[in-house]
Amino acid sequence: MNRADILLIVILQWIHQFSTQQYMPLFLNYMPGQKCDVVDGENFCYKVEKKCNQCLTNCTVSLCSDDACVDKIGEMAQYHSAAAEYGQYCDEKYRVLRVETMQYIGVFFGTITFGTLSDIFGRRRILLIGLAIGIPIMLASGEINNFALFYLLRLLTGFFNGVTMVVGWAYISELVAADQRMYLRAFATWPTGRMVITIIAYFTRDWRMTIRVLSIIEAPLLLVLYFVLPESHVWLASKGDKKRYDASVDRMDALAGTEYAKRVEVKTSEKKKSNTLAQVKQLFVNPLLRKRILCLFSIWFVTFYTAYSLTLNSDQMLKQGFFVGQFILCAILMCAKMGLGIIDKFVPGMNRRRVHQLAQGISVSCIVVVLILYLLGYKGTLIFTVFYMGASMMIELCADVCYLAVNELMPTEVRGVAAGLVSMVTRLANIATAMSNAIRDSSEAALYIILILVGSGNWLVSFFFLDETKGVDLNDVARDTMNVGESGKGLEDGVSLADIPLESTKMKADEEDD
């Protein structure tokens, strides 16, 4: 690992920090289990239900009998959230129209928009524009004092999160050397970004201050992207822009201090207007690409539906404290991802397929145990927390495979569109997750059963349909498929698109890339 690898890991982590606003609803919605009010001049403590900061039921008898108990319950309010300030969840209609629902709807449209634009105008340019607009909007969401504007700005924050979630990963993974791609996923991670948010929230103890600090941290990223990194040489090669391609490769070699980027022959071609519909059509007309995109739809939907369901419901995972549970979980997730990077390097047989199937299977098994412990009344205990964290850790490893797979399975010409489509599917999963909180309010066991069923189905999809891609050169992904037009131009007489054998488009192995 040289200095270019380290630089790209740091920058990708920086990019992830904006993307991890998807975890911010965990703090925006935080409510303590109990609340104290003054009733007729006396402290009165009651149970907080459904994240409403008003007394709904069990309000006739105080939970506390002395001042010491009152102080203890007062300490349970460890964070001042937007839900506590606005009190929107006391209105029944916001049980579904939650703040995360608004944010995930924004991401849904953002991933479609920015994925397509990055294929047309370039990864770096679109990433810069999205961050330049998105960071001030994120900051504004914590500065205004109007609930309707707060929801609107969180929706727009989600929209611009789409640029880092789709374009950010595609951009950096195209710059990094092929044999360092798993390291990129192992050391620049969402759990690290989540840990940063948790640390900031712990010290600020207020949702507005948390957003301010996060905005200050993100602002210098614009300067680094503009002055340090070049445009993706992989994207430039696909556009036939030889002059800028050579400049990009030279910049990466200079950053590494040695020959870094693998040079390919760039055929100069006239600039053609990008046709997104044609790109989408190509994904579904070609047999190989169709199988791959449908497989990606499944593994992305289930992985992120499970991950966000576990994350947004982790506030009561450990009875001893909200922040304690979050810090432990983040630390475990970070270590797991780094460990995956080490295993990928030193255990050749641990390829993409095996990682996904092993992690998905263990995650489902842990959720089964969590369900049993919940039904037996052990929620919030240490053993419940251990298996809950185990399920969360394994599903995060599945997420690594998701991001690697969309880049390593799709040709450069349609990679941005494909990333936009799978992210669109993922945002549908996120919206479904937000709405599933209504299921949790009525039956938490039902939510665990759903996670078990979809996880089991996803394991079968991975086993039968997920292609292996470890070590592939992104310039050569499914190259044969992109050299064939819709009319069959370039094929031998009598051969159609459907006749192309899948074997002709298989990936190169590690030694072939070398």
Coordinates of C-alpha atoms in Angstrom, one line a residue:
M1 CA 0.0 0.0 0.0
N2 CA 1.6 3.3 -1.1
R3 CA 0.8 6.9 -0.4
A4 CA -1.8 7.1 -3.2
D5 CA -3.7 4.2 -1.7
I6 CA -3.6 5.9 1.7
L7 CA -4.7 9.2 0.2
L8 CA -7.7 7.6 -1.6
I9 CA -8.7 5.8 1.6
V10 CA -8.8 9.1 3.5
I11 CA -10.7 10.9 0.8
L12 CA -13.2 8.1 0.4
Q13 CA -13.8 8.2 4.2
W14 CA -14.3 11.9 3.9
I15 CA -16.8 11.4 1.2
H16 CA -18.6 8.7 3.3
Q17 CA -18.9 11.2 6.1
F18 CA -21.5 13.1 4.1
S19 CA -23.2 9.9 3.0
T20 CA -23.6 8.8 6.6
Q21 CA -26.2 11.5 7.1
Q22 CA -28.4 8.5 6.5
Y23 CA -27.6 7.5 10.1
M24 CA -28.5 11.0 11.4
P25 CA -32.2 10.1 12.0
L26 CA -31.0 7.8 14.8
F27 CA -30.1 11.0 16.6
L28 CA -32.8 13.2 15.2
N29 CA -35.4 10.8 16.5
Y30 CA -33.8 9.9 19.8
M31 CA -36.1 9.9 22.8
P32 CA -35.4 8.7 26.4
G33 CA -37.4 5.8 27.8
Q34 CA -38.9 8.0 30.5
K35 CA -39.6 11.7 31.0
C36 CA -40.1 14.0 33.9
D37 CA -42.5 17.0 34.0
V38 CA -43.6 19.2 36.8
V39 CA -47.3 18.6 37.8
D40 CA -48.9 20.8 40.4
G41 CA -45.4 21.8 41.6
E42 CA -44.1 18.3 42.0
N43 CA -41.8 16.2 39.7
F44 CA -43.9 13.6 37.9
C45 CA -42.1 10.9 35.8
Y46 CA -43.8 8.8 33.2
K47 CA -43.0 6.4 30.3
V48 CA -42.3 7.9 26.9
E49 CA -44.2 6.0 24.2
K50 CA -43.7 5.9 20.4
K51 CA -41.1 8.7 20.5
C52 CA -43.7 11.2 21.6
N53 CA -42.5 13.7 24.2
Q54 CA -46.0 14.0 25.7
C55 CA -47.7 11.7 28.2
L56 CA -49.9 9.3 26.3
T57 CA -50.8 6.4 28.7
N58 CA -49.6 5.3 32.1
C59 CA -49.8 8.9 33.2
T60 CA -51.7 8.6 36.4
V61 CA -48.9 7.1 38.5
S62 CA -45.4 8.5 38.7
L63 CA -42.6 6.0 38.0
C64 CA -40.6 7.6 40.8
S65 CA -41.2 7.7 44.5
D66 CA -38.3 10.0 45.6
D67 CA -36.0 12.8 44.3
A68 CA -33.1 10.4 43.6
C69 CA -35.2 8.5 41.1
V70 CA -36.3 11.7 39.5
D71 CA -32.6 12.7 39.0
K72 CA -31.8 9.2 37.6
I73 CA -34.6 9.5 35.0
G74 CA -33.5 13.0 34.1
E75 CA -30.0 11.6 33.3
M76 CA -31.6 9.2 30.8
A77 CA -32.2 12.1 28.4
Q78 CA -28.7 11.8 27.0
Y79 CA -29.3 13.8 23.8
H80 CA -31.6 16.7 22.7
S81 CA -33.1 15.6 19.4
A82 CA -35.3 17.2 16.8
A83 CA -38.1 14.9 17.8
A84 CA -38.0 16.2 21.3
E85 CA -37.9 19.8 20.0
Y86 CA -40.6 19.5 17.4
G87 CA -42.7 16.7 18.9
Q88 CA -44.0 15.6 15.5
Y89 CA -44.4 12.0 16.5
C90 CA -47.2 12.9 18.9
D91 CA -49.2 13.3 15.7
E92 CA -50.3 10.0 14.3
K93 CA -49.7 10.9 10.6
Y94 CA -46.0 11.2 11.3
R95 CA -45.7 7.6 12.3
V96 CA -45.1 6.8 8.6
L97 CA -44.0 10.3 7.4
R98 CA -40.9 10.2 9.6
V99 CA -37.8 12.3 9.1
E100 CA -35.9 9.3 7.8
T101 CA -38.7 8.7 5.3
M102 CA -38.2 12.2 3.9
Q103 CA -34.5 11.8 3.8
Y104 CA -34.6 8.5 2.0
I105 CA -37.1 9.7 -0.6
G106 CA -34.5 12.5 -1.3
V107 CA -31.7 9.9 -1.7
F108 CA -34.0 7.8 -4.0
F109 CA -34.2 10.7 -6.5
G110 CA -30.6 11.8 -5.9
T111 CA -29.1 8.5 -6.8
I112 CA -31.0 8.3 -10.1
T113 CA -30.0 11.9 -11.0
F114 CA -26.3 11.9 -10.1
G115 CA -25.5 8.4 -11.3
T116 CA -26.7 9.4 -14.8
L117 CA -25.1 12.8 -14.7
S118 CA -21.7 11.3 -13.7
D119 CA -21.8 9.0 -16.8
I120 CA -22.3 12.0 -19.0
F121 CA -20.3 14.8 -17.5
G122 CA -17.7 12.9 -15.4
R123 CA -17.3 11.6 -11.8
R124 CA -15.3 14.4 -10.3
R125 CA -17.3 17.3 -11.7
I126 CA -20.6 16.0 -10.6
L127 CA -19.3 15.1 -7.1
L128 CA -17.9 18.6 -6.6
I129 CA -21.2 20.2 -7.7
G130 CA -23.3 18.0 -5.5
L131 CA -21.1 18.6 -2.4
A132 CA -21.0 22.3 -3.0
I133 CA -24.8 22.5 -2.9
G134 CA -25.5 19.7 -0.4
I135 CA -23.2 20.8 2.5
P136 CA -24.9 24.2 2.9
I137 CA -28.3 22.6 2.7
M138 CA -27.3 20.1 5.4
L139 CA -26.1 23.0 7.6
A140 CA -29.4 24.9 7.0
S141 CA -31.5 22.0 8.1
G142 CA -30.0 22.4 11.6
E143 CA -30.3 26.2 11.7
I144 CA -33.9 26.9 10.8
N145 CA -36.7 26.9 13.4
N146 CA -39.6 25.9 11.2
F147 CA -40.8 22.3 11.2
A148 CA -42.0 22.3 7.6
L149 CA -38.7 23.7 6.3
F150 CA -36.8 21.2 8.5
Y151 CA -38.5 18.3 6.7
L152 CA -37.9 19.9 3.3
L153 CA -34.2 20.5 4.0
R154 CA -33.7 17.0 5.3
L155 CA -35.3 15.8 2.0
L156 CA -32.9 17.9 0.0
T157 CA -30.0 16.7 2.2
G158 CA -30.9 13.2 1.2
F159 CA -31.1 14.2 -2.4
F160 CA -27.5 15.5 -2.3
N161 CA -26.4 12.5 -0.3
G162 CA -27.1 10.6 -3.5
V163 CA -24.0 12.2 -5.2
T164 CA -21.6 10.8 -2.6
M165 CA -23.4 7.4 -2.3
V166 CA -23.3 6.7 -6.0
V167 CA -20.7 8.9 -7.6
G168 CA -18.2 9.0 -4.7
W169 CA -17.6 5.3 -4.5
A170 CA -17.5 4.9 -8.3
Y171 CA -15.0 7.7 -8.7
I172 CA -12.5 6.6 -6.0
S173 CA -12.8 2.9 -6.9
E174 CA -11.9 3.8 -10.5
L175 CA -8.8 5.7 -9.4
V176 CA -7.5 3.0 -7.0
A177 CA -5.4 0.1 -8.2
A178 CA -7.5 -3.1 -8.8
D179 CA -5.7 -5.1 -6.1
Q180 CA -6.4 -2.4 -3.5
R181 CA -10.1 -2.2 -4.0
M182 CA -11.0 -4.4 -1.0
Y183 CA -8.6 -2.4 1.2
L184 CA -10.5 0.7 0.1
R185 CA -13.8 -0.9 1.4
A186 CA -12.1 -2.2 4.5
F187 CA -10.5 1.0 5.8
A188 CA -12.9 3.7 4.4
T189 CA -16.2 2.6 5.9
W190 CA -19.6 3.7 6.8
P191 CA -19.2 2.4 10.4
T192 CA -16.2 4.8 10.8
G193 CA -18.4 7.6 9.6
R194 CA -21.1 6.5 11.9
M195 CA -18.6 6.5 14.8
V196 CA -17.6 10.1 13.9
I197 CA -21.3 11.1 14.1
T198 CA -21.7 9.3 17.4
I199 CA -18.6 11.0 18.9
I200 CA -19.7 14.4 17.8
A201 CA -23.3 13.8 19.1
Y202 CA -21.8 12.6 22.4
F203 CA -19.9 15.8 23.0
T204 CA -22.4 18.2 21.6
R205 CA -25.5 16.6 23.1
D206 CA -27.7 18.7 20.7
W207 CA -28.8 17.9 17.2
R208 CA -28.2 21.4 15.9
M209 CA -24.6 21.5 17.1
T210 CA -24.0 18.0 15.7
I211 CA -25.0 19.1 12.2
R212 CA -22.9 22.3 12.5
V213 CA -19.8 20.4 13.4
L214 CA -20.4 17.8 10.6
S215 CA -20.8 20.6 8.1
I216 CA -17.5 22.2 9.2
I217 CA -15.7 18.9 8.8
E218 CA -17.0 18.3 5.3
A219 CA -16.3 21.8 3.8
P220 CA -12.5 21.3 3.2
L221 CA -13.3 18.1 1.1
L222 CA -14.2 20.4 -1.8
L223 CA -10.7 21.9 -1.9
V224 CA -9.1 18.5 -1.8
L225 CA -11.2 17.1 -4.6
Y226 CA -10.7 20.2 -6.8
F227 CA -6.9 20.7 -6.3
V228 CA -5.6 17.2 -5.6
L229 CA -7.4 14.5 -7.4
P230 CA -7.8 14.2 -11.2
E231 CA -10.9 13.0 -13.1
S232 CA -11.3 9.3 -13.3
H233 CA -9.0 7.9 -16.0
V234 CA -11.3 4.9 -16.4
W235 CA -14.2 7.2 -17.3
L236 CA -12.0 9.3 -19.6
A237 CA -10.9 6.2 -21.4
S238 CA -14.5 5.2 -22.0
K239 CA -15.1 8.6 -23.5
G240 CA -12.1 8.4 -25.8
D241 CA -10.5 11.6 -24.3
K242 CA -6.9 10.6 -24.6
K243 CA -5.4 13.9 -23.6
R244 CA -7.2 14.1 -20.3
Y245 CA -6.7 10.4 -19.8
D246 CA -2.9 10.8 -20.0
A247 CA -3.1 13.8 -17.6
S248 CA -5.1 11.8 -15.1
V249 CA -2.8 8.8 -15.2
D250 CA 0.2 11.1 -14.8
R251 CA -1.4 12.8 -11.8
M252 CA -2.1 9.4 -10.1
D253 CA 1.5 8.2 -10.8
A254 CA 2.8 11.5 -9.3
L255 CA 0.6 11.1 -6.2
A256 CA 1.9 7.5 -5.8
G257 CA 5.5 8.3 -6.5
T258 CA 5.7 5.4 -8.8
E259 CA 3.8 3.9 -11.7
Y260 CA 0.3 3.4 -10.3
A261 CA -2.6 3.5 -12.8
K262 CA -2.7 0.7 -15.3
R263 CA -2.5 2.3 -18.8
V264 CA -4.8 1.1 -21.6
E265 CA -5.1 2.0 -25.2
V266 CA -7.5 4.9 -25.6
K267 CA -9.2 5.2 -29.0
T268 CA -10.0 8.8 -29.7
S269 CA -13.6 9.1 -30.7
E270 CA -16.0 11.9 -31.4
K271 CA -18.1 12.9 -28.5
K272 CA -21.5 11.3 -28.6
K273 CA -24.6 12.3 -26.8
S274 CA -25.2 9.9 -24.0
N275 CA -28.5 8.1 -24.1
T276 CA -29.5 7.0 -20.7
L277 CA -32.5 5.0 -22.0
A278 CA -30.2 3.1 -24.4
Q279 CA -27.8 2.3 -21.5
V280 CA -30.7 1.0 -19.4
K281 CA -32.0 -1.0 -22.3
Q282 CA -28.5 -2.5 -22.8
L283 CA -28.5 -3.7 -19.2
F284 CA -31.7 -5.7 -19.7
V285 CA -31.2 -6.8 -23.4
N286 CA -27.9 -8.5 -22.9
P287 CA -28.3 -11.9 -21.1
L288 CA -25.2 -11.6 -19.0
L289 CA -25.9 -8.0 -17.9
R290 CA -29.5 -8.7 -17.3
K291 CA -28.7 -11.6 -14.9
R292 CA -26.2 -9.5 -13.1
I293 CA -28.4 -6.4 -12.7
L294 CA -31.3 -8.4 -11.3
C295 CA -28.9 -10.2 -8.9
L296 CA -27.7 -6.8 -7.8
F297 CA -31.2 -5.6 -7.2
S298 CA -31.8 -8.4 -4.8
I299 CA -28.6 -8.3 -2.8
W300 CA -28.7 -4.4 -2.5
F301 CA -32.4 -4.3 -1.5
V302 CA -32.2 -7.0 1.2
T303 CA -28.8 -5.9 2.6
F304 CA -29.8 -2.3 3.1
Y305 CA -33.3 -3.0 4.3
T306 CA -31.8 -5.3 6.9
A307 CA -28.9 -2.9 7.8
Y308 CA -31.1 0.2 8.2
S309 CA -33.8 -1.7 10.1
L310 CA -31.2 -2.9 12.6
T311 CA -29.6 0.6 12.8
L312 CA -32.7 2.7 13.3
N313 CA -34.0 0.3 16.0
S314 CA -30.7 0.1 17.9
D315 CA -31.5 2.9 20.3
Q316 CA -33.0 0.5 22.8
M317 CA -30.6 -2.4 22.0
L318 CA -28.8 -2.0 25.4
K319 CA -30.6 -0.8 28.5
Q320 CA -27.4 0.5 30.2
G321 CA -27.2 3.5 27.8
F322 CA -27.8 4.8 24.4
F323 CA -24.3 6.1 23.6
V324 CA -22.6 3.0 25.2
G325 CA -24.5 0.7 22.8
Q326 CA -23.7 2.9 19.8
F327 CA -20.0 3.2 20.6
I328 CA -19.6 -0.6 21.0
L329 CA -21.5 -1.3 17.9
C330 CA -19.5 1.2 15.8
A331 CA -16.2 -0.2 17.1
I332 CA -17.2 -3.8 16.3
L333 CA -18.3 -2.8 12.8
M334 CA -15.1 -0.9 12.1
C335 CA -12.9 -3.9 13.3
A336 CA -15.0 -6.3 11.2
K337 CA -14.5 -4.4 8.0
M338 CA -10.7 -4.0 8.6
G339 CA -10.5 -7.7 9.4
L340 CA -12.3 -8.4 6.1
G341 CA -9.6 -6.5 4.3
I342 CA -6.9 -8.5 5.9
I343 CA -8.6 -11.8 5.2
D344 CA -9.1 -10.8 1.6
K345 CA -5.4 -10.2 1.3
F346 CA -4.1 -13.3 3.0
V347 CA -6.9 -15.9 2.4
P348 CA -7.1 -16.3 -1.4
G349 CA -10.2 -18.5 -1.2
M350 CA -12.2 -15.8 0.6
N351 CA -13.7 -14.3 -2.6
R352 CA -16.7 -12.0 -3.0
R353 CA -19.3 -14.8 -3.2
R354 CA -18.1 -16.6 -0.1
V355 CA -17.9 -13.4 1.9
H356 CA -21.5 -12.5 1.0
Q357 CA -23.0 -16.0 1.6
L358 CA -21.2 -16.5 4.9
A359 CA -22.1 -13.0 6.2
Q360 CA -25.7 -13.3 5.0
G361 CA -26.1 -16.7 6.6
I362 CA -24.6 -15.7 10.0
S363 CA -26.7 -12.5 10.0
V364 CA -30.0 -14.4 9.5
S365 CA -28.9 -16.9 12.3
C366 CA -28.2 -14.1 14.7
I367 CA -31.6 -12.5 14.0
V368 CA -33.3 -15.8 14.7
V369 CA -31.6 -15.8 18.1
V370 CA -32.6 -12.2 18.7
L371 CA -36.2 -13.0 17.9
I372 CA -36.2 -15.9 20.4
L373 CA -34.6 -13.7 23.1
Y374 CA -37.1 -11.0 22.5
L375 CA -40.0 -13.4 22.9
L376 CA -38.5 -14.7 26.1
G377 CA -38.3 -11.2 27.5
Y378 CA -34.5 -10.7 27.3
K379 CA -34.5 -7.5 25.2
G380 CA -31.9 -5.1 26.3
T381 CA -29.8 -7.7 28.1
L382 CA -26.2 -8.4 27.3
I383 CA -26.9 -11.6 25.4
F384 CA -29.6 -9.9 23.3
T385 CA -27.1 -7.1 22.5
V386 CA -24.4 -9.5 21.5
F387 CA -26.5 -11.3 18.9
Y388 CA -28.1 -8.0 17.8
M389 CA -24.6 -6.6 17.1
G390 CA -23.6 -9.9 15.4
A391 CA -26.4 -9.5 12.9
S392 CA -25.5 -5.8 12.3
M393 CA -21.8 -6.7 11.8
M394 CA -22.5 -9.4 9.3
I395 CA -24.9 -7.4 7.2
E396 CA -22.4 -4.6 7.0
L397 CA -19.9 -7.1 5.4
C398 CA -22.7 -7.9 2.9
A399 CA -22.8 -4.2 2.1
D400 CA -19.1 -4.2 1.2
V401 CA -19.8 -6.9 -1.4
C402 CA -22.7 -4.9 -2.8
Y403 CA -20.5 -1.9 -3.5
L404 CA -17.7 -4.0 -4.9
A405 CA -20.1 -6.0 -7.1
V406 CA -21.8 -3.1 -8.8
N407 CA -18.4 -1.8 -9.9
E408 CA -16.9 -5.1 -10.8
L409 CA -19.9 -6.6 -12.6
M410 CA -20.7 -3.6 -14.8
P411 CA -18.8 -2.2 -17.8
T412 CA -17.5 1.4 -17.5
E413 CA -20.0 2.7 -20.1
V414 CA -23.0 1.8 -18.0
R415 CA -21.4 1.6 -14.5
G416 CA -22.9 5.0 -13.4
V417 CA -26.4 4.1 -14.6
A418 CA -26.2 0.7 -13.0
A419 CA -25.0 2.2 -9.7
G420 CA -27.9 4.7 -9.9
L421 CA -30.4 1.9 -10.5
V422 CA -29.2 -0.3 -7.7
S423 CA -29.1 2.7 -5.4
M424 CA -32.6 3.5 -6.4
V425 CA -33.6 0.0 -5.4
T426 CA -31.7 0.5 -2.2
R427 CA -33.6 3.7 -1.4
L428 CA -36.8 1.9 -1.9
A429 CA -35.5 -0.5 0.8
N430 CA -34.7 2.5 3.0
I431 CA -38.2 3.9 2.5
A432 CA -39.6 0.5 3.3
T433 CA -37.4 0.5 6.4
A434 CA -38.8 3.8 7.6
M435 CA -42.3 2.6 7.1
S436 CA -41.5 -0.7 8.9
N437 CA -41.1 1.3 12.1
A438 CA -44.9 1.4 12.2
I439 CA -44.7 -2.5 12.3
R440 CA -42.3 -2.3 15.1
D441 CA -44.6 0.0 17.1
S442 CA -47.3 -2.7 17.0
S443 CA -45.1 -5.9 16.9
E444 CA -41.3 -5.9 17.0
A445 CA -41.3 -9.7 16.6
A446 CA -43.0 -9.3 13.2
L447 CA -40.1 -7.0 12.0
Y448 CA -37.5 -9.7 13.0
I449 CA -39.6 -12.4 11.1
I450 CA -39.6 -10.2 8.0
L451 CA -35.8 -9.8 8.2
I452 CA -35.3 -13.6 8.6
L453 CA -37.4 -14.3 5.5
V454 CA -35.9 -11.8 3.2
G455 CA -32.4 -12.6 4.4
S456 CA -32.9 -16.3 3.7
G457 CA -34.1 -15.6 0.2
N458 CA -31.2 -13.3 -0.5
W459 CA -28.7 -16.1 0.4
L460 CA -30.3 -18.3 -2.2
V461 CA -30.0 -15.5 -4.9
S462 CA -26.3 -15.0 -4.0
F463 CA -25.6 -18.8 -4.2
F464 CA -27.2 -19.3 -7.6
F465 CA -26.7 -16.0 -9.4
L466 CA -23.8 -13.9 -8.0
D467 CA -20.7 -14.0 -10.3
E468 CA -17.2 -13.9 -8.8
T469 CA -15.2 -10.7 -9.6
K470 CA -12.3 -10.6 -7.2
G471 CA -9.3 -8.8 -8.8
V472 CA -11.0 -7.8 -12.1
D473 CA -9.6 -4.9 -14.1
L474 CA -12.4 -2.3 -14.4
N475 CA -11.4 -1.4 -17.9
D476 CA -12.1 -5.0 -19.0
V477 CA -15.4 -5.7 -17.3
A478 CA -17.8 -7.5 -19.7
R479 CA -15.8 -5.8 -22.6
D480 CA -17.3 -8.2 -25.2
T481 CA -20.8 -7.1 -24.4
M482 CA -20.0 -3.4 -24.9
N483 CA -18.5 -4.0 -28.4
V484 CA -21.8 -5.4 -29.7
G485 CA -24.6 -3.0 -30.9
E486 CA -28.3 -3.6 -30.5
S487 CA -28.6 -4.6 -34.1
G488 CA -25.9 -7.2 -33.7
K489 CA -23.2 -5.2 -35.5
G490 CA -19.8 -6.8 -35.0
L491 CA -21.2 -10.3 -34.6
E492 CA -20.6 -13.2 -37.1
D493 CA -23.4 -13.8 -39.5
G494 CA -26.4 -15.6 -38.0
V495 CA -25.4 -14.8 -34.4
S496 CA -27.6 -12.6 -32.3
L497 CA -27.1 -11.0 -28.9
A498 CA -28.9 -13.8 -27.1
D499 CA -26.4 -16.3 -28.7
I500 CA -23.4 -14.7 -26.9
P501 CA -22.0 -17.3 -24.5
L502 CA -21.6 -16.0 -20.9
E503 CA -18.1 -17.5 -20.9
S504 CA -17.0 -15.0 -23.5
T505 CA -17.6 -12.1 -21.0
K506 CA -16.1 -13.7 -17.8
M507 CA -13.8 -11.6 -15.8
K508 CA -10.0 -11.8 -15.9
A509 CA -8.4 -13.5 -13.0
D510 CA -5.8 -11.8 -10.8
E511 CA -2.8 -13.2 -12.6
E512 CA -4.3 -12.3 -16.0
D513 CA -4.6 -8.7 -14.9
D514 CA -0.9 -8.7 -13.8

